[in-house]
CSV table of C-alpha atoms and ligand atoms in Angstrom, one decimal:
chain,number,residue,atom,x,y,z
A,1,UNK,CA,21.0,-15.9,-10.7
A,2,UNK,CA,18.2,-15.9,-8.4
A,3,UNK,CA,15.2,-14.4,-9.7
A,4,UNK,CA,12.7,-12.5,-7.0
A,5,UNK,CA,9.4,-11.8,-7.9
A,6,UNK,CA,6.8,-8.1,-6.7
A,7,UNK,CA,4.0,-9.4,-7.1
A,8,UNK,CA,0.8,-6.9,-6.5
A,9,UNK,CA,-1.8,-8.2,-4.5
A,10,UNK,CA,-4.4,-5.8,-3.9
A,11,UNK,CA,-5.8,-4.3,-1.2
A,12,UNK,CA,-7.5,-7.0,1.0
A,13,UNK,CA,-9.8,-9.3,-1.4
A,14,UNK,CA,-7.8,-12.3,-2.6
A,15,UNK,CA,-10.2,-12.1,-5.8
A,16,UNK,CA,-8.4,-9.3,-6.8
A,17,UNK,CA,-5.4,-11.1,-8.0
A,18,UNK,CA,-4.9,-11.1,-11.4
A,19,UNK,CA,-3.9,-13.7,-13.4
A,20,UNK,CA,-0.5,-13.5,-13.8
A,21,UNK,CA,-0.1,-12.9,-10.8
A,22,UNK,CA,-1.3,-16.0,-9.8
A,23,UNK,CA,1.0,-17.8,-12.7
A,24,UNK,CA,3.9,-15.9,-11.2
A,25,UNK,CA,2.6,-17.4,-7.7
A,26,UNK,CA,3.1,-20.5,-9.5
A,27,UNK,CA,7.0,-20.6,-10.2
A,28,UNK,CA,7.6,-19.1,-6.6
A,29,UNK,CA,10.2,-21.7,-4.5
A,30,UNK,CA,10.4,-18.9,-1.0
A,31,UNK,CA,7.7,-16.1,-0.3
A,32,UNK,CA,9.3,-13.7,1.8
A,33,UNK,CA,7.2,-11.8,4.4
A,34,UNK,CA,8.1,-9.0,6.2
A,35,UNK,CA,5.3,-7.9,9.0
A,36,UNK,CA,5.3,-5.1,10.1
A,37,UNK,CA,2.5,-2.3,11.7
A,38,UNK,CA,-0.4,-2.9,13.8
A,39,UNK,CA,-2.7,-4.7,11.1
A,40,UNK,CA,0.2,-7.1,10.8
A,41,UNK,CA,-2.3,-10.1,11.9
A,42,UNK,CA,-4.7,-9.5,9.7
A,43,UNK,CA,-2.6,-8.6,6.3
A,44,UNK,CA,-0.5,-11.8,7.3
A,45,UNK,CA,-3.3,-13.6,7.2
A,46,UNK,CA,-4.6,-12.7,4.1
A,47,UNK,CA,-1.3,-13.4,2.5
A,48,UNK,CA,-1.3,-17.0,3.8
A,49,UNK,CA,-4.7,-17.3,1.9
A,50,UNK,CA,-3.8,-15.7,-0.8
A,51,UNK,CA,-0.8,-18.6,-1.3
A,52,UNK,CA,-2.6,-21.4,0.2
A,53,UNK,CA,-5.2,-20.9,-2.3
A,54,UNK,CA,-3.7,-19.9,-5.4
A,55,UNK,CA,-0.3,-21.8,-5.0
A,56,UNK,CA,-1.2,-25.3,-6.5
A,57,UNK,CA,1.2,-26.4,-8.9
A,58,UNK,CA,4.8,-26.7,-6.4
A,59,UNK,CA,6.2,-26.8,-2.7
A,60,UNK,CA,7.1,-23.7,-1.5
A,61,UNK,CA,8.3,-21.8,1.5
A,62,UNK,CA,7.1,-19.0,3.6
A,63,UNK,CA,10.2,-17.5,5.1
A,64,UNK,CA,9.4,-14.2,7.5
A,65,UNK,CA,11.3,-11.4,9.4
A,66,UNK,CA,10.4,-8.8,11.6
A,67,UNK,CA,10.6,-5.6,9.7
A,68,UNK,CA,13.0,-2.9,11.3
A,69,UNK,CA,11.5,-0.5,13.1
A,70,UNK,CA,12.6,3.8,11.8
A,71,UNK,CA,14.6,4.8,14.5
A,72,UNK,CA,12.9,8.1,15.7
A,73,UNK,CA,16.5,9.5,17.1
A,74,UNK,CA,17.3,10.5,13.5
A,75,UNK,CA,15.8,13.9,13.1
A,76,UNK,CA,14.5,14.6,9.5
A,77,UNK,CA,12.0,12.1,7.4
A,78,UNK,CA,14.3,12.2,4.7
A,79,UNK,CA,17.1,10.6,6.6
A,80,UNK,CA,15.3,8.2,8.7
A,81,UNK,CA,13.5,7.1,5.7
A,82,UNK,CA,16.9,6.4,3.9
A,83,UNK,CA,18.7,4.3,6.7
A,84,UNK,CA,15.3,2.4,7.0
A,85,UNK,CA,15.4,1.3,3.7
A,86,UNK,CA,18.8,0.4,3.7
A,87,UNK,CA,18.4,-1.7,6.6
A,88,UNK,CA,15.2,-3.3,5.0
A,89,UNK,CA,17.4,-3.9,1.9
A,90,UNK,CA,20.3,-5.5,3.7
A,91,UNK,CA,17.6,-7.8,5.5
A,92,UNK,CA,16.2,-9.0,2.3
A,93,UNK,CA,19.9,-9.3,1.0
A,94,UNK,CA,20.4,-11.4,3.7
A,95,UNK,CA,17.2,-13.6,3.6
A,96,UNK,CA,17.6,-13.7,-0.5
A,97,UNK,CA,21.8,-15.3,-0.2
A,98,UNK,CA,20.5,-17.5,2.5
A,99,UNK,CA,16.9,-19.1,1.6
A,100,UNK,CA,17.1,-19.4,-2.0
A,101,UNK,CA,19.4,-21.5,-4.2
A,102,UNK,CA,21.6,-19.5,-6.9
A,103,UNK,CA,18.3,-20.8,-9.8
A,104,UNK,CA,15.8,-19.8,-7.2
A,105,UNK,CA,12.7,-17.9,-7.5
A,106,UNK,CA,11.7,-15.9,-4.7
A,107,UNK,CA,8.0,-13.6,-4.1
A,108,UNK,CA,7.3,-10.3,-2.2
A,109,UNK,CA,3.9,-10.0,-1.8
A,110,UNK,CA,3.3,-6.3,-2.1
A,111,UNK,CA,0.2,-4.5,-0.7
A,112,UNK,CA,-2.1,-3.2,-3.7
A,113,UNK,CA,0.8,-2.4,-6.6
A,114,UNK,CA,4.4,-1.9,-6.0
A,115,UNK,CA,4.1,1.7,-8.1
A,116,UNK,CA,2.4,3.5,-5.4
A,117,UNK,CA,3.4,4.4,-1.9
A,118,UNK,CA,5.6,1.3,-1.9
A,119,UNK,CA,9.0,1.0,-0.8
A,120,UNK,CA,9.9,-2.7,-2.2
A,121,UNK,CA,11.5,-1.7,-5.4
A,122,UNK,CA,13.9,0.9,-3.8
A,123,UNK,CA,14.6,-1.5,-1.6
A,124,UNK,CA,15.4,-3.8,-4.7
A,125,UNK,CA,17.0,-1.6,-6.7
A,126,UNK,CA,19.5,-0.8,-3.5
A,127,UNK,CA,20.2,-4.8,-3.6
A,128,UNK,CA,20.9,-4.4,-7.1
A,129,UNK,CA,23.2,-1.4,-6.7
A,130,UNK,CA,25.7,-2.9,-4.1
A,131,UNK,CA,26.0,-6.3,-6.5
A,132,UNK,CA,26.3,-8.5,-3.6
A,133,UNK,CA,24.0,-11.2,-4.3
A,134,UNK,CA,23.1,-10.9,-7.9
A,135,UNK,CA,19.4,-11.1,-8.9
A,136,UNK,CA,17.2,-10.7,-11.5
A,137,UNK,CA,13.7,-9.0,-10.5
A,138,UNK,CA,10.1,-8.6,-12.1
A,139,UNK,CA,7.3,-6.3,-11.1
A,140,UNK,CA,3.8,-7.6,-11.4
A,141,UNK,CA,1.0,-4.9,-11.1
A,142,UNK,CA,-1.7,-5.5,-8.5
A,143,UNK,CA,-4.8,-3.6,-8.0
A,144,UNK,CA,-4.1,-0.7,-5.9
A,145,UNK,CA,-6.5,1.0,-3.0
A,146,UNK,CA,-6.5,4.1,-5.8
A,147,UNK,CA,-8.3,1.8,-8.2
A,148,UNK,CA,-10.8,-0.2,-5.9
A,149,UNK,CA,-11.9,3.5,-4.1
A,150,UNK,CA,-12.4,4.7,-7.6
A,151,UNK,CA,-14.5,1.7,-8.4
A,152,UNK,CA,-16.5,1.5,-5.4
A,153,UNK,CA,-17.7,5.4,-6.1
A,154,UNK,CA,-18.2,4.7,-9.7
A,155,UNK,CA,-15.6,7.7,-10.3
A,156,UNK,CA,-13.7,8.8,-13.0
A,157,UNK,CA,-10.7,10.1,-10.6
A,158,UNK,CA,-10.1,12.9,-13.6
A,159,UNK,CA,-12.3,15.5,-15.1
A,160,UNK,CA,-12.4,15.4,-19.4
A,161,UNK,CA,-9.0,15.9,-20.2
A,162,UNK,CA,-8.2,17.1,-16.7
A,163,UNK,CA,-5.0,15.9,-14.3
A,164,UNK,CA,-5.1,13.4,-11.0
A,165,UNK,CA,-3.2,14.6,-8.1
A,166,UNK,CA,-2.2,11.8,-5.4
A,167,UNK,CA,-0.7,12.9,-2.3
A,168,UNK,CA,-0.5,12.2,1.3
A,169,UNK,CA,-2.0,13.4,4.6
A,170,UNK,CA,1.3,15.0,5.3
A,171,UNK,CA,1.7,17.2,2.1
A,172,UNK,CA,-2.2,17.7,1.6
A,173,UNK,CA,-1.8,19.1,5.5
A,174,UNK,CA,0.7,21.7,4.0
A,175,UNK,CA,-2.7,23.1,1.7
A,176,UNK,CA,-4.9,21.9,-0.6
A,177,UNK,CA,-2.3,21.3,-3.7
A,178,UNK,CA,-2.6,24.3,-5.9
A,179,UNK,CA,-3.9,24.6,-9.3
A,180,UNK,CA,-6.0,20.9,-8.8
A,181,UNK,CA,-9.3,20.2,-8.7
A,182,UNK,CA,-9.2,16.2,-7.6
A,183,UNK,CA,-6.9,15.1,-4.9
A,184,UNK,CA,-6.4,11.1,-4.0
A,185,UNK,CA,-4.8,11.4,-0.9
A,186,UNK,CA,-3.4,8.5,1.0
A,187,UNK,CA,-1.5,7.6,4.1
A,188,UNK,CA,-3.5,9.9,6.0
A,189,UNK,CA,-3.8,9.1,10.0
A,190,UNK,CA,-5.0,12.7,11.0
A,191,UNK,CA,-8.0,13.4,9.1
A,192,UNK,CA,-6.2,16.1,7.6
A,193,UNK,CA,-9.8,16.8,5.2
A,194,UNK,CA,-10.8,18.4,8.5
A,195,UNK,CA,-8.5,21.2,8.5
A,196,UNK,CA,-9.6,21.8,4.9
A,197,UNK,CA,-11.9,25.5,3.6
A,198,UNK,CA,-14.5,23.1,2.9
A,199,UNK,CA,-17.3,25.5,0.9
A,200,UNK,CA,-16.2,23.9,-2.7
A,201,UNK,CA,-15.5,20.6,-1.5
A,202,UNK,CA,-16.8,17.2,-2.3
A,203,UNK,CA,-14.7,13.8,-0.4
A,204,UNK,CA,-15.8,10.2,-1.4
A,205,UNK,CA,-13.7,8.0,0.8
A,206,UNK,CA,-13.0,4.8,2.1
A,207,UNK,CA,-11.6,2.0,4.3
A,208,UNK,CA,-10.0,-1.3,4.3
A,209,UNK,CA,-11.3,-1.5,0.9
A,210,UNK,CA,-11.3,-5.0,-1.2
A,211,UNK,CA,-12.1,-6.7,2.5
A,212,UNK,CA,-15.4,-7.9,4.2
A,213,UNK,CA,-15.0,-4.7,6.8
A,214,UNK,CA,-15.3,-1.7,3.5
A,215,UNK,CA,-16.4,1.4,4.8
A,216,UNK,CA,-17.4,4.1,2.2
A,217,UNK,CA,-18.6,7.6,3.0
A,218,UNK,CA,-19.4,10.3,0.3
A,219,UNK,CA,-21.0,13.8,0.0
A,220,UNK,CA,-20.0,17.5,0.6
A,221,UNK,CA,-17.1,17.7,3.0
A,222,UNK,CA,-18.8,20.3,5.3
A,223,UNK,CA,-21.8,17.6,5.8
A,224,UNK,CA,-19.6,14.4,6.0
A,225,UNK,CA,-16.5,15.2,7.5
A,226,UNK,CA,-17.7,14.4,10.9
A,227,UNK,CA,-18.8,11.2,10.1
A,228,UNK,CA,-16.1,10.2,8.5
A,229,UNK,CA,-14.1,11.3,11.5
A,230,UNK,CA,-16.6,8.8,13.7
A,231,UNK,CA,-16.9,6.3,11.7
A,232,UNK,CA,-13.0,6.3,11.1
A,233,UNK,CA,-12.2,6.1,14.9
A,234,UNK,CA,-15.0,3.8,16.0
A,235,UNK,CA,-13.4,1.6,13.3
A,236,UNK,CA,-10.0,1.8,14.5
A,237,UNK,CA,-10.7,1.0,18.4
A,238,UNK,CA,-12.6,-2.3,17.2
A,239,UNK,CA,-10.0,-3.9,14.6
A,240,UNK,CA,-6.9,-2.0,16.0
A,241,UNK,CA,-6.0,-1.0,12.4
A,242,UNK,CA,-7.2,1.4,9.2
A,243,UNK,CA,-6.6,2.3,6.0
A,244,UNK,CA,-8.2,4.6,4.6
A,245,UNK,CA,-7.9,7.1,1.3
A,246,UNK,CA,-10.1,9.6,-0.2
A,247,UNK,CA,-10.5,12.0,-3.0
A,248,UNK,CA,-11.6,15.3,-2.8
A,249,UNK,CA,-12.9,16.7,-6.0
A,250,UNK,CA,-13.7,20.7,-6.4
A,251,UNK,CA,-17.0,21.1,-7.6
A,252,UNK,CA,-16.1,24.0,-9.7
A,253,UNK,CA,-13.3,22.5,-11.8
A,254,UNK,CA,-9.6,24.1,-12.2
B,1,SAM,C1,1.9,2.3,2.2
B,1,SAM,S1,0.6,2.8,1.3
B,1,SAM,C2,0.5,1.4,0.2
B,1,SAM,C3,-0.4,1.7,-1.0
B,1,SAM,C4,-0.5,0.4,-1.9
B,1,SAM,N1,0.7,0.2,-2.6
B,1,SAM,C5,-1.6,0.6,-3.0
B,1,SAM,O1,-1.4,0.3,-4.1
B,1,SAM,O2,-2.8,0.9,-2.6
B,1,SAM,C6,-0.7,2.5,2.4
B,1,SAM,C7,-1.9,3.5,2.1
B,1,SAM,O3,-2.6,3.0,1.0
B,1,SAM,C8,-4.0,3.2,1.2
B,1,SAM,N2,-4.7,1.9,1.3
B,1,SAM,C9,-4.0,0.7,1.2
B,1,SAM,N3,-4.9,-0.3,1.3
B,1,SAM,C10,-6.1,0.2,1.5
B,1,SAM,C11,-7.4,-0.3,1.7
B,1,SAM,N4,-7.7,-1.6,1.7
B,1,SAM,N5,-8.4,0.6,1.9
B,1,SAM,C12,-8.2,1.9,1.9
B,1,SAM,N6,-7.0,2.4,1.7
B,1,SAM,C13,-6.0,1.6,1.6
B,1,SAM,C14,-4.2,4.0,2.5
B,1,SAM,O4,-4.2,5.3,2.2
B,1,SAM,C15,-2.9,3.6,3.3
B,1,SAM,O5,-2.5,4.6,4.2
């Protein structure tokens, strides 16, 4: 059966490809691209690097598509999520039956690690389900935007023998999750720290992390939040993109 490979690739430095991932790389006849957003340029681009750099030992192929775009006319998230992915999963169907051979390998590069915030294993797991065109898959972790935040702060996301609670602007927009003292919150385009009771509050957060353009702010929220908010949207008008994720630890602990 054809075998297709999720291969982790971090969050914007090549360097942060591990080594088997770069073996996996290795055995890959079709990487399949699917662009999609605004930064679409630039996270193209560092995928072509990424293979032209590592990818020594074999010819392969670079096959991309267009991803689809939610269709805003379905009301709730939930739902428009759903039909999304099964319209991304029918595309890769497609693109799997007619670019690979029935031994072939085939890649996803996947932004940071496939666990988090990623929809490329449901997707997957949706091809699997139907049966169509049989395949075998593999994950391979990458370093995710969690891990490289944490690293550039020289955190320790958890307190001793306390929990980690990672979230999105979204939910965290809802209240500050109860019962936790350190947040990771991701996927936020609103600032949504800004809208936070900030007396107990301390945010260390950062932006296109891994990449020559990292941006890291820390401090109490109440005396960073602005600049953050700047910084953020000064950022944005010049590269026409962000990403950005935070933490936000309570000094007193929960
Ligand atoms: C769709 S999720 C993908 C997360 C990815 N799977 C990971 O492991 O980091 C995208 C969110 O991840 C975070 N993110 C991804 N890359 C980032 C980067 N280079 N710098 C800062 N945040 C990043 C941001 O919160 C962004 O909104």
């Amino acid at each position: 059966v054809r075998k297709i490979l999720l291969i982790g690739i971090g969050t914007g430095n090549p360097e942060h490809l591990t080594l088997e991932a770069i073996a996996a790389l290795n055995t890959v006849d079709v990487v399949f691209v699917l662009e999609k957003g605004e930064e679409k340029a630039d996270l193209a681009a560092l995928r072509r690097e990424i293979c032209a750099r590592f990818i020594q030992s074999r010819t392969y192929r670079t096959v991309h598509a267009d991803d689809p775009v939610r269709d805003p006319q379905v009301a709730s998230y939930g739902a428009r999520v759903d039909a999304w992915h099964d319209q991304r999963s029918v595309m890769y169907e497609q693109m799997f039956a007619r670019e690979l051979s029935e031994t072939g390998t085939g890649a996803i590069l996947v932004w940071g690690d496939p666990s988090l915030y990623d929809s490329t294993l449901r997707i997957i797991e949706r091809i699997v389900a139907r049966g169509h065109v049989p395949i075998d898959y593999r994950v391979i972790p990458g370093i995710s935007s969690v891990q490289v935040l944490a690293a550039r702060h020289k955190l320790v996301l958890n307190r001793v023998g306390g929990s980690v609670h990672i979230t999105t602007g979204r939910r965290l927009a809802e209240g500050f999750p109860e019962g936790m003292s350190d947040v990771v919150v991701m996927l936020d385009g609103e600032c949504t720290f800004m809208q936070l009771p900030e007396d107990d509050l301390l945010i260390y957060w950062g932006a296109y992390l891994g990449s020559e353009r990292e941006l890291l702010i820390s401090g109490p929220l109440a005396q960073v939040k602005h600049d953050i908010e700047r910084v953020r949207a000064a950022a944005r008008a010049k590269n026409g993109w962000i990403m950005d994720i935070y933490l936000l630890r309570k000094r007193t602990h929960a």
